[in-house]
mmCIF file of C-alpha atoms in Angstrom:
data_model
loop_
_atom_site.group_PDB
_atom_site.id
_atom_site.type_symbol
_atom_site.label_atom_id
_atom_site.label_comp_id
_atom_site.label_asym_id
_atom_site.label_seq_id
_atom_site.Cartn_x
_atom_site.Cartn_y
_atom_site.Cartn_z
ATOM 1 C CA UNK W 1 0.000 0.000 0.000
ATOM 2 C CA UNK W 2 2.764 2.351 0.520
ATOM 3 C CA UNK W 3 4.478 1.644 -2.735
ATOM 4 C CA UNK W 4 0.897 2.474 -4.406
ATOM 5 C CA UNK W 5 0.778 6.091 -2.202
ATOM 6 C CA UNK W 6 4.316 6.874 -3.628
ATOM 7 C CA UNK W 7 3.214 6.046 -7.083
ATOM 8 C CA UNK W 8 0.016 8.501 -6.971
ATOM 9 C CA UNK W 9 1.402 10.582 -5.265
ATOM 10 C CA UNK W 10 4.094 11.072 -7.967
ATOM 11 C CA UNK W 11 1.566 11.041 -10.564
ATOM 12 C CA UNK W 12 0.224 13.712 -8.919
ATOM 13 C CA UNK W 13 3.218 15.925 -9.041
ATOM 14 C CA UNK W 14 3.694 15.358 -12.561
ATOM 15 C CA UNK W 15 0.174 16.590 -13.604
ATOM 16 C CA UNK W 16 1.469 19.646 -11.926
ATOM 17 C CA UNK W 17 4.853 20.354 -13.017
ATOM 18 C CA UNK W 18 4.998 23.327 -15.929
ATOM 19 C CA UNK W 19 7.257 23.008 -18.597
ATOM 20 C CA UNK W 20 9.782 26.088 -18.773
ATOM 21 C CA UNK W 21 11.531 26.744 -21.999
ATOM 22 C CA UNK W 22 14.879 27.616 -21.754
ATOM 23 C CA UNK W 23 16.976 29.813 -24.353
ATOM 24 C CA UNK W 24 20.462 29.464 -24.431
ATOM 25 C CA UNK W 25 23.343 31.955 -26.288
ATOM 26 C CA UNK W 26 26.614 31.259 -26.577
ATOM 27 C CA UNK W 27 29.101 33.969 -26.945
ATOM 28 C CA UNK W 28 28.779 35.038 -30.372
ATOM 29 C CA UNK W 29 25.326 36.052 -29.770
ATOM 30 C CA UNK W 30 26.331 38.289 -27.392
ATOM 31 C CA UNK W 31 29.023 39.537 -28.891
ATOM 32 C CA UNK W 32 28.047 42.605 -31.002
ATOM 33 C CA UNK W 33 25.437 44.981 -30.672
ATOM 34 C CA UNK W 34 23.984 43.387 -33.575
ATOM 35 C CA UNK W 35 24.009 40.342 -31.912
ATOM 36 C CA UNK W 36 22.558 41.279 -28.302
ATOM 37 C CA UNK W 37 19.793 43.531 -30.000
ATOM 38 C CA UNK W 38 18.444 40.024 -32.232
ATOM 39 C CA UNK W 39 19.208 38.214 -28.494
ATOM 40 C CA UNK W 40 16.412 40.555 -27.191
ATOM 41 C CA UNK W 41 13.802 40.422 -30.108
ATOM 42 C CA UNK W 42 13.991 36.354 -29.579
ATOM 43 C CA UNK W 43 13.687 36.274 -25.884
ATOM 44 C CA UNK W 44 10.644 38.832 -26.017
ATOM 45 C CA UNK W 45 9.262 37.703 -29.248
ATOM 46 C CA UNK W 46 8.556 33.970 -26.782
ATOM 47 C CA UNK W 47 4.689 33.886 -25.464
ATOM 48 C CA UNK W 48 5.748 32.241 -22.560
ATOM 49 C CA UNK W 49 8.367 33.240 -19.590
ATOM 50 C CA UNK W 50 11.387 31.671 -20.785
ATOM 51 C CA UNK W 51 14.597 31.659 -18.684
ATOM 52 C CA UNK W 52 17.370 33.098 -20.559
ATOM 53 C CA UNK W 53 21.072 31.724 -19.839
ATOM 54 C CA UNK W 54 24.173 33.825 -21.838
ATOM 55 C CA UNK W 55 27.778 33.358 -22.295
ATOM 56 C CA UNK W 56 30.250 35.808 -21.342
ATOM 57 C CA UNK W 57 30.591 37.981 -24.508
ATOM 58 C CA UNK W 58 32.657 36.808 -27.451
ATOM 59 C CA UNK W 59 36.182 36.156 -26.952
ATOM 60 C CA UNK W 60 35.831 37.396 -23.406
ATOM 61 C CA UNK W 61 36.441 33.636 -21.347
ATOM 62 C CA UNK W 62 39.799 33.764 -23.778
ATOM 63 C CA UNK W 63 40.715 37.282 -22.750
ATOM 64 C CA UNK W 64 39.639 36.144 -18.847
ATOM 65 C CA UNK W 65 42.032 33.132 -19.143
ATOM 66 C CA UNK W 66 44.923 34.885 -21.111
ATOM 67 C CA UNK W 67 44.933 37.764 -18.504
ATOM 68 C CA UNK W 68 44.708 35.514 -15.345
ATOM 69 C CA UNK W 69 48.115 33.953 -16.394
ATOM 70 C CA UNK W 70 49.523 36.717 -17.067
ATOM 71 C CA UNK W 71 48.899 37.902 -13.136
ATOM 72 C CA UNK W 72 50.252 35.186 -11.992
ATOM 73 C CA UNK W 73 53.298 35.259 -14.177
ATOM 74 C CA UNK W 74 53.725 38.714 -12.547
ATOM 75 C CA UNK W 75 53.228 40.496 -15.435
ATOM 76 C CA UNK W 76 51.478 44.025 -14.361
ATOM 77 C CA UNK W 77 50.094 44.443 -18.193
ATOM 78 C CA UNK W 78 46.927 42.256 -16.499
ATOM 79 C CA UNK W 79 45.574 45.573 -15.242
ATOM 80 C CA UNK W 80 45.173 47.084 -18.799
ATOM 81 C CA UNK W 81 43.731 44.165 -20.068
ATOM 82 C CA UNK W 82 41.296 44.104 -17.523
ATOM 83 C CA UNK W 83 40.595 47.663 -17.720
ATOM 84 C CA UNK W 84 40.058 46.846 -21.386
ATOM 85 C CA UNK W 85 37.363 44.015 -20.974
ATOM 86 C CA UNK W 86 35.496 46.554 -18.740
ATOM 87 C CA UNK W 87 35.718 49.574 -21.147
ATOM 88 C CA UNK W 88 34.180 46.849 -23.592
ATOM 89 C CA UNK W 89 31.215 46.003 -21.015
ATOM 90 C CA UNK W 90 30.369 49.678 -20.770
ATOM 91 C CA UNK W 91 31.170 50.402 -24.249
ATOM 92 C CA UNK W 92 28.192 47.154 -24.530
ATOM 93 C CA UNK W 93 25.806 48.721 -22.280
ATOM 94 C CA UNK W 94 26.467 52.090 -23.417
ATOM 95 C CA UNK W 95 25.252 50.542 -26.933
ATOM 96 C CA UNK W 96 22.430 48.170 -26.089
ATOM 97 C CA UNK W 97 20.925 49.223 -22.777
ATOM 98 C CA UNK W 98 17.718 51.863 -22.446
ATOM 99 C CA UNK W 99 19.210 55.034 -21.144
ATOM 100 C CA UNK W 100 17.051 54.580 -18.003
ATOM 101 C CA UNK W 101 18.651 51.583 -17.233
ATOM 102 C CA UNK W 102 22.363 52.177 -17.983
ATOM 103 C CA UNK W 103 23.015 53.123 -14.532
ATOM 104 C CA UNK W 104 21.889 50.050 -12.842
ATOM 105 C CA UNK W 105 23.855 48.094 -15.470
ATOM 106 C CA UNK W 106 27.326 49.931 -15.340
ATOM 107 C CA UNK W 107 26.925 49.905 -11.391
ATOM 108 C CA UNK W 108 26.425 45.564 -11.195
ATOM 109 C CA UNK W 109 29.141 45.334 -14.148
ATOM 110 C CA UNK W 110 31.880 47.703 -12.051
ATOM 111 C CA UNK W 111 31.113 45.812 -8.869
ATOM 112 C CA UNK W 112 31.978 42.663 -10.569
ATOM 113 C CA UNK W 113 34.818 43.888 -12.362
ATOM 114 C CA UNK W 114 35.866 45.472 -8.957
ATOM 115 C CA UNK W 115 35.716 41.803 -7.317
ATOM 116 C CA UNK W 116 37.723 40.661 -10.790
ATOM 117 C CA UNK W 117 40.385 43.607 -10.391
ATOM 118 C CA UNK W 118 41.021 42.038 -6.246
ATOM 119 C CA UNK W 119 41.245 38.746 -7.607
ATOM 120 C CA UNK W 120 43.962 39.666 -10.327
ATOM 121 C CA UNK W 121 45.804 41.554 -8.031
ATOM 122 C CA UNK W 122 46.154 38.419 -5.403
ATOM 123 C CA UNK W 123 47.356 36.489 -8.600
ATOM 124 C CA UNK W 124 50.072 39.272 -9.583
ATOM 125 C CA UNK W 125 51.155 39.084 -5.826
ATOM 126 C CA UNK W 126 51.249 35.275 -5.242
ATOM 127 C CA UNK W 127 52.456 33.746 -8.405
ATOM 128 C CA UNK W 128 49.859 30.967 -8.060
ATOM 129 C CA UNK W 129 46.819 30.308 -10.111
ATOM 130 C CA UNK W 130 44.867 27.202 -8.871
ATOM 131 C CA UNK W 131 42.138 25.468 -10.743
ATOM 132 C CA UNK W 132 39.505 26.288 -8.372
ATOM 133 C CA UNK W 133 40.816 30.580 -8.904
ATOM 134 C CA UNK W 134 40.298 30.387 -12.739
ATOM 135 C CA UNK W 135 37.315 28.435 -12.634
ATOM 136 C CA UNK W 136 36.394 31.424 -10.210
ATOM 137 C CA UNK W 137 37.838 33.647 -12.774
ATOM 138 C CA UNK W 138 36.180 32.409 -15.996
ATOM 139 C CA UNK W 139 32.693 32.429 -14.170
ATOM 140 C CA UNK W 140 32.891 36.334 -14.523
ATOM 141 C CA UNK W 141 32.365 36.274 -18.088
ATOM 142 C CA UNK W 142 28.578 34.791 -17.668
ATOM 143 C CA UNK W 143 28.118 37.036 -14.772
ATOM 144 C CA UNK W 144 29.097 40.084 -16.090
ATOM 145 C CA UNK W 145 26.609 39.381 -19.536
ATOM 146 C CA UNK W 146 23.754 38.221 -17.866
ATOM 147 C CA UNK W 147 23.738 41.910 -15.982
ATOM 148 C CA UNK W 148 23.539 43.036 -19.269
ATOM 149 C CA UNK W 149 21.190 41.455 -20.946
ATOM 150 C CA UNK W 150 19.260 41.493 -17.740
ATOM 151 C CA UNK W 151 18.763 44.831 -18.102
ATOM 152 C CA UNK W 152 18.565 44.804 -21.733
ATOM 153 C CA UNK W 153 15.053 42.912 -21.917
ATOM 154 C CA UNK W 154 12.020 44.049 -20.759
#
């Protein structure tokens, strides 16, 4: 009798679950303005709530990789190439976003990039560069897109 409970009261469940659709883009459709602004007429064209998931924008996770080694190598160019993947987010935001939500955007991208900056510098300092730090690292791409295109669709 108790396997017969489980079983209905499974069944039950599953009459109940929703389906969710869920839209993935990989970096190239994130990676130009072009690209972003056809991300946002797919996820709003949907009739349903969809849950969007992003990449980090094209050729970022490289440039997030490249310039992690090059901290821990001790090599203080890192802080220009990091300055340059932010003045690309911005220059993203600046591009896609609604001017009424830029400043939310640029605020959540410069507090990552803030928390990226700290982690680079303990890499320049130590000379070590565990898995577990550029796994840590490399997350930043997604993060730092999905605040954009967070505040990209409506």
């Amino acid at each position: 009798m108790g396997v017969l409970r489980e079983k209905e009261y499974f069944c039950s469940l599953k009459k109940n679950v929703a389906t969710v659709k869920v839209l993935k883009f990989g970096g190239s459709s994130v990676g130009s303005k072009e690209s972003i602004t056809n991300l946002k007429q797919i996820v709003e064209s949907q009739q349903d709530d969809v849950i969007v998931v992003v990449s980090a924008l094209g050729g970022i996770t490289d440039k997030l990789i490249a310039t992690a080694k090059m901290a821990a190598r001790g090599e203080r160019q890192y802080e220009a190439e990091t300055e340059a993947m932010l003045a690309r987010h911005e220059q993203m935001i600046h591009d896609v976003v609604a001017p009424e939500r830029r400043r939310k955007a640029f605020n959540q991208v410069r507090k990552l990039f803030g928390e990226l900056k700290e982690i680079m510098q303990g890499l320049y300092l130590l000379h070590d560069l565990s898995d577990k730090t550029m796994d840590t690292i490399v997350s930043y791409g997604e993060r730092l897109s999905s605040q954009i295109v967070a505040q990209l669709i409506d």
